[in-house]
PDB file of C-alpha atoms in Angstrom:
ATOM      1  CA  MET E   1     131.305  86.063  94.423  1.00 50.00           C
ATOM      2  CA  THR E   2     132.540  84.753  91.082  1.00 53.00           C
ATOM      3  CA  SER E   3     132.492  86.843  87.931  1.00 48.00           C
ATOM      4  CA  ARG E   4     129.714  84.579  86.600  1.00 51.00           C
ATOM      5  CA  GLU E   5     127.576  85.257  89.695  1.00 51.00           C
ATOM      6  CA  MET E   6     128.213  88.998  89.319  1.00 46.00           C
ATOM      7  CA  LEU E   7     126.956  88.859  85.728  1.00 44.00           C
ATOM      8  CA  ASP E   8     123.897  86.810  86.668  1.00 56.00           C
ATOM      9  CA  ALA E   9     122.792  89.117  89.511  1.00 66.00           C
ATOM     10  CA  PRO E  10     121.511  91.981  87.289  1.00 72.00           C
ATOM     11  CA  ALA E  11     119.661  89.525  85.049  1.00 67.00           C
ATOM     12  CA  GLN E  12     117.974  87.879  88.024  1.00 70.00           C
ATOM     13  CA  SER E  13     117.067  91.267  89.432  1.00 76.00           C
ATOM     14  CA  ALA E  14     115.606  92.344  86.090  1.00 79.00           C
ATOM     15  CA  GLY E  15     113.668  89.074  85.890  1.00 79.00           C
ATOM     16  CA  ARG E  16     112.088  89.756  89.267  1.00 79.00           C
ATOM     17  CA  VAL E  17     111.192  93.327  88.252  1.00 83.00           C
ATOM     18  CA  ILE E  18     109.493  92.056  85.090  1.00 87.00           C
ATOM     19  CA  ALA E  19     107.649  89.389  87.097  1.00 84.00           C
ATOM     20  CA  ARG E  20     106.382  92.065  89.483  1.00 85.00           C
ATOM     21  CA  GLY E  21     105.165  94.142  86.516  1.00 89.00           C
ATOM     22  CA  LEU E  22     103.311  91.132  85.120  1.00 91.00           C
ATOM     23  CA  LEU E  23     101.834  90.515  88.546  1.00 88.00           C
ATOM     24  CA  ASP E  24     100.664  94.130  88.725  1.00 89.00           C
ATOM     25  CA  GLU E  25      98.987  93.667  85.338  1.00 92.00           C
ATOM     26  CA  LEU E  26      97.263  90.515  86.610  1.00 90.00           C
ATOM     27  CA  VAL E  27      95.973  92.370  89.670  1.00 88.00           C
ATOM     28  CA  VAL E  28      94.526  95.114  87.422  1.00 90.00           C
ATOM     29  CA  CYS E  29      92.829  92.460  85.260  1.00 89.00           C
ATOM     30  CA  PHE E  30      91.477  90.819  88.395  1.00 87.00           C
ATOM     31  CA  GLY E  31      89.946  94.154  89.424  1.00 85.00           C
ATOM     32  CA  GLU E  32      88.291  94.432  85.998  1.00 86.00           C
ATOM     33  CA  LEU E  33      86.521  91.107  86.565  1.00 80.00           C
ATOM     34  CA  HIS E  34      84.271  92.834  89.082  1.00 74.00           C
ATOM     35  CA  THR E  35      83.077  95.520  86.669  1.00 75.00           C
ATOM     36  CA  GLU E  36      80.358  95.084  84.085  1.00 63.00           C
ATOM     37  CA  ARG E  37      82.035  97.524  81.681  1.00 66.00           C
ATOM     38  CA  ASN E  38      84.616  95.103  80.324  1.00 61.00           C
ATOM     39  CA  GLY E  39      83.157  92.126  78.477  1.00 65.00           C
ATOM     40  CA  GLU E  40      86.674  90.854  77.763  1.00 82.00           C
ATOM     41  CA  ALA E  41      87.751  90.930  81.420  1.00 84.00           C
ATOM     42  CA  LEU E  42      87.895  87.167  81.864  1.00 83.00           C
ATOM     43  CA  HIS E  43      89.885  86.756  78.649  1.00 85.00           C
ATOM     44  CA  ASP E  44      92.277  89.554  79.677  1.00 90.00           C
ATOM     45  CA  PHE E  45      92.713  87.951  83.100  1.00 89.00           C
ATOM     46  CA  ARG E  46      93.526  84.564  81.558  1.00 89.00           C
ATOM     47  CA  VAL E  47      96.059  86.143  79.186  1.00 92.00           C
ATOM     48  CA  ALA E  48      97.744  88.073  82.010  1.00 93.00           C
ATOM     49  CA  LEU E  49      97.823  84.916  84.135  1.00 92.00           C
ATOM     50  CA  ARG E  50      99.385  82.921  81.299  1.00 93.00           C
ATOM     51  CA  HIS E  51     102.045  85.611  80.739  1.00 94.00           C
ATOM     52  CA  LEU E  52     102.955  85.730  84.421  1.00 92.00           C
ATOM     53  CA  ARG E  53     103.108  81.946  84.795  1.00 90.00           C
ATOM     54  CA  SER E  54     105.236  81.616  81.644  1.00 91.00           C
ATOM     55  CA  TRP E  55     107.645  84.237  82.918  1.00 89.00           C
ATOM     56  CA  LEU E  56     107.890  82.620  86.349  1.00 87.00           C
ATOM     57  CA  ARG E  57     108.727  79.263  84.727  1.00 86.00           C
ATOM     58  CA  ALA E  58     111.486  80.954  82.703  1.00 84.00           C
ATOM     59  CA  LEU E  59     113.166  82.373  85.793  1.00 79.00           C
ATOM     60  CA  PRO E  60     115.766  80.266  87.569  1.00 74.00           C
ATOM     61  CA  ALA E  61     114.561  78.729  90.823  1.00 69.00           C
ATOM     62  CA  ASP E  62     116.335  80.437  93.686  1.00 66.00           C
ATOM     63  CA  ASP E  63     115.740  81.788  97.151  1.00 58.00           C
ATOM     64  CA  GLU E  64     114.886  85.229  95.761  1.00 66.00           C
ATOM     65  CA  ALA E  65     111.914  84.123  93.645  1.00 71.00           C
ATOM     66  CA  PRO E  66     109.468  86.968  92.985  1.00 73.00           C
ATOM     67  CA  LEU E  67     106.557  84.976  94.431  1.00 77.00           C
ATOM     68  CA  PRO E  68     106.308  82.402  97.188  1.00 79.00           C
ATOM     69  CA  ARG E  69     105.797  78.806  96.049  1.00 81.00           C
ATOM     70  CA  LYS E  70     102.349  78.755  97.633  1.00 83.00           C
ATOM     71  CA  ALA E  71     101.256  81.719  95.493  1.00 82.00           C
ATOM     72  CA  VAL E  72     102.614  80.036  92.348  1.00 84.00           C
ATOM     73  CA  ARG E  73     100.641  76.869  93.181  1.00 86.00           C
ATOM     74  CA  ARG E  74      97.485  78.935  93.641  1.00 86.00           C
ATOM     75  CA  LEU E  75      98.034  80.608  90.277  1.00 88.00           C
ATOM     76  CA  ARG E  76      98.416  77.173  88.663  1.00 89.00           C
ATOM     77  CA  ARG E  77      95.113  76.011  90.184  1.00 88.00           C
ATOM     78  CA  ILE E  78      93.387  79.155  88.926  1.00 89.00           C
ATOM     79  CA  ALA E  79      94.783  78.596  85.428  1.00 90.00           C
ATOM     80  CA  ASN E  80      93.603  74.977  85.415  1.00 90.00           C
ATOM     81  CA  VAL E  81      90.069  75.971  86.382  1.00 87.00           C
ATOM     82  CA  SER E  82      90.018  78.787  83.810  1.00 88.00           C
ATOM     83  CA  ASN E  83      90.822  76.271  81.049  1.00 90.00           C
ATOM     84  CA  GLU E  84      87.398  74.629  81.430  1.00 89.00           C
ATOM     85  CA  SER E  85      85.603  77.876  80.669  1.00 86.00           C
ATOM     86  CA  ARG E  86      87.855  78.702  77.751  1.00 88.00           C
ATOM     87  CA  ASP E  87      87.463  75.214  76.243  1.00 92.00           C
ATOM     88  CA  ALA E  88      83.659  75.469  76.300  1.00 91.00           C
ATOM     89  CA  GLU E  89      83.843  78.957  74.775  1.00 89.00           C
ATOM     90  CA  VAL E  90      86.139  77.885  71.933  1.00 92.00           C
ATOM     91  CA  GLN E  91      84.052  74.806  71.176  1.00 95.00           C
ATOM     92  CA  ALA E  92      80.857  76.873  70.996  1.00 95.00           C
ATOM     93  CA  ILE E  93      82.468  79.447  68.693  1.00 94.00           C
ATOM     94  CA  TRP E  94      83.633  76.712  66.324  1.00 96.00           C
ATOM     95  CA  LEU E  95      80.264  74.969  66.328  1.00 97.00           C
ATOM     96  CA  ARG E  96      78.389  78.208  65.599  1.00 96.00           C
ATOM     97  CA  GLY E  97      80.622  78.637  62.558  1.00 96.00           C
ATOM     98  CA  GLN E  98      79.498  75.246  61.265  1.00 96.00           C
ATOM     99  CA  ARG E  99      75.775  76.084  61.281  1.00 96.00           C
ATOM    100  CA  ARG E 100      75.670  77.101  57.618  1.00 95.00           C
ATOM    101  CA  TRP E 101      76.862  73.648  56.534  1.00 96.00           C
ATOM    102  CA  LEU E 102      74.171  71.751  58.436  1.00 96.00           C
ATOM    103  CA  SER E 103      70.710  70.647  57.429  1.00 96.00           C
ATOM    104  CA  VAL E 104      67.644  71.906  59.301  1.00 95.00           C
ATOM    105  CA  HIS E 105      67.459  68.597  61.179  1.00 95.00           C
ATOM    106  CA  GLN E 106      71.147  68.777  62.150  1.00 96.00           C
ATOM    107  CA  ARG E 107      70.728  72.354  63.359  1.00 97.00           C
ATOM    108  CA  VAL E 108      68.267  71.124  65.989  1.00 97.00           C
ATOM    109  CA  GLY E 109      71.048  68.937  67.385  1.00 96.00           C
ATOM    110  CA  LEU E 110      73.511  71.802  67.102  1.00 97.00           C
ATOM    111  CA  ASP E 111      71.213  74.096  69.081  1.00 97.00           C
ATOM    112  CA  TRP E 112      70.888  71.438  71.798  1.00 97.00           C
ATOM    113  CA  LEU E 113      74.676  71.002  71.935  1.00 97.00           C
ATOM    114  CA  LEU E 114      75.248  74.770  72.077  1.00 97.00           C
ATOM    115  CA  GLU E 115      72.821  75.056  74.992  1.00 97.00           C
ATOM    116  CA  ARG E 116      74.779  72.346  76.822  1.00 96.00           C
ATOM    117  CA  LEU E 117      78.099  74.071  76.096  1.00 95.00           C
ATOM    118  CA  ASP E 118      76.720  77.421  77.268  1.00 94.00           C
ATOM    119  CA  ALA E 119      75.515  75.786  80.490  1.00 95.00           C
ATOM    120  CA  ASN E 120      78.898  74.107  80.944  1.00 93.00           C
ATOM    121  CA  LYS E 121      80.640  77.449  80.436  1.00 90.00           C
ATOM    122  CA  GLU E 122      78.422  79.135  83.025  1.00 90.00           C
ATOM    123  CA  GLU E 123      79.213  76.357  85.524  1.00 92.00           C
ATOM    124  CA  ALA E 124      82.933  76.624  84.725  1.00 89.00           C
ATOM    125  CA  ASP E 125      82.795  80.422  85.143  1.00 84.00           C
ATOM    126  CA  ALA E 126      81.138  79.968  88.545  1.00 87.00           C
ATOM    127  CA  ARG E 127      83.860  77.480  89.576  1.00 88.00           C
ATOM    128  CA  LEU E 128      86.492  79.954  88.376  1.00 86.00           C
ATOM    129  CA  ARG E 129      84.968  82.787  90.390  1.00 83.00           C
ATOM    130  CA  ARG E 130      84.923  80.590  93.498  1.00 86.00           C
ATOM    131  CA  ARG E 131      88.565  79.621  92.881  1.00 85.00           C
ATOM    132  CA  LEU E 132      89.488  83.261  92.371  1.00 85.00           C
ATOM    133  CA  THR E 133      87.829  84.209  95.638  1.00 82.00           C
ATOM    134  CA  ARG E 134      89.507  81.346  97.456  1.00 82.00           C
ATOM    135  CA  ASP E 135      92.993  81.486  95.934  1.00 81.00           C
ATOM    136  CA  PHE E 136      93.660  84.797  94.209  1.00 79.00           C
ATOM    137  CA  GLU E 137      92.127  87.072  96.798  1.00 72.00           C
ATOM    138  CA  ARG E 138      93.811  85.103  99.588  1.00 71.00           C
ATOM    139  CA  SER E 139      97.116  85.356  97.728  1.00 69.00           C
ATOM    140  CA  GLN E 140      96.941  89.130  97.719  1.00 59.00           C
ATOM    141  CA  LEU E 141      98.673  89.129 101.093  1.00 47.00           C
ATOM    142  CA  THR E 142     101.522  86.958  99.824  1.00 51.00           C
ATOM    143  CA  LEU E 143     101.773  88.648  96.438  1.00 50.00           C
ATOM    144  CA  SER E 144     102.274  92.155  97.786  1.00 44.00           C
TER     145      SER E 144
END
């Protein structure tokens, strides 16, 4: 083992420990999705997922990766599906902020558009829940 490899070993080990901690946080957020007490559960899950995926991309690719490639692919699919819901949510928030600038006639159109966005968000949330059931829950065996 070269001196460079000896220096890199602790850093790689620390990187894996941090990745495991981020994964544990994601699992906790996933558990919160099933409770009605936390209205921010989906947001918290998306944030934890983004943190974990960012950290995994920062780690060097090696044989001792903290997660199997299959689990990383599943996390990417979950993140992609969660973007649809977040996009609809952000668009609706922005549009609601524009209401005061619109005429009465324009507000009718705004209300119609907001209904469509809310419906799109509900559909995206349902797709996300199906993806979570299919990919995240199945990954629990490989993530442990």
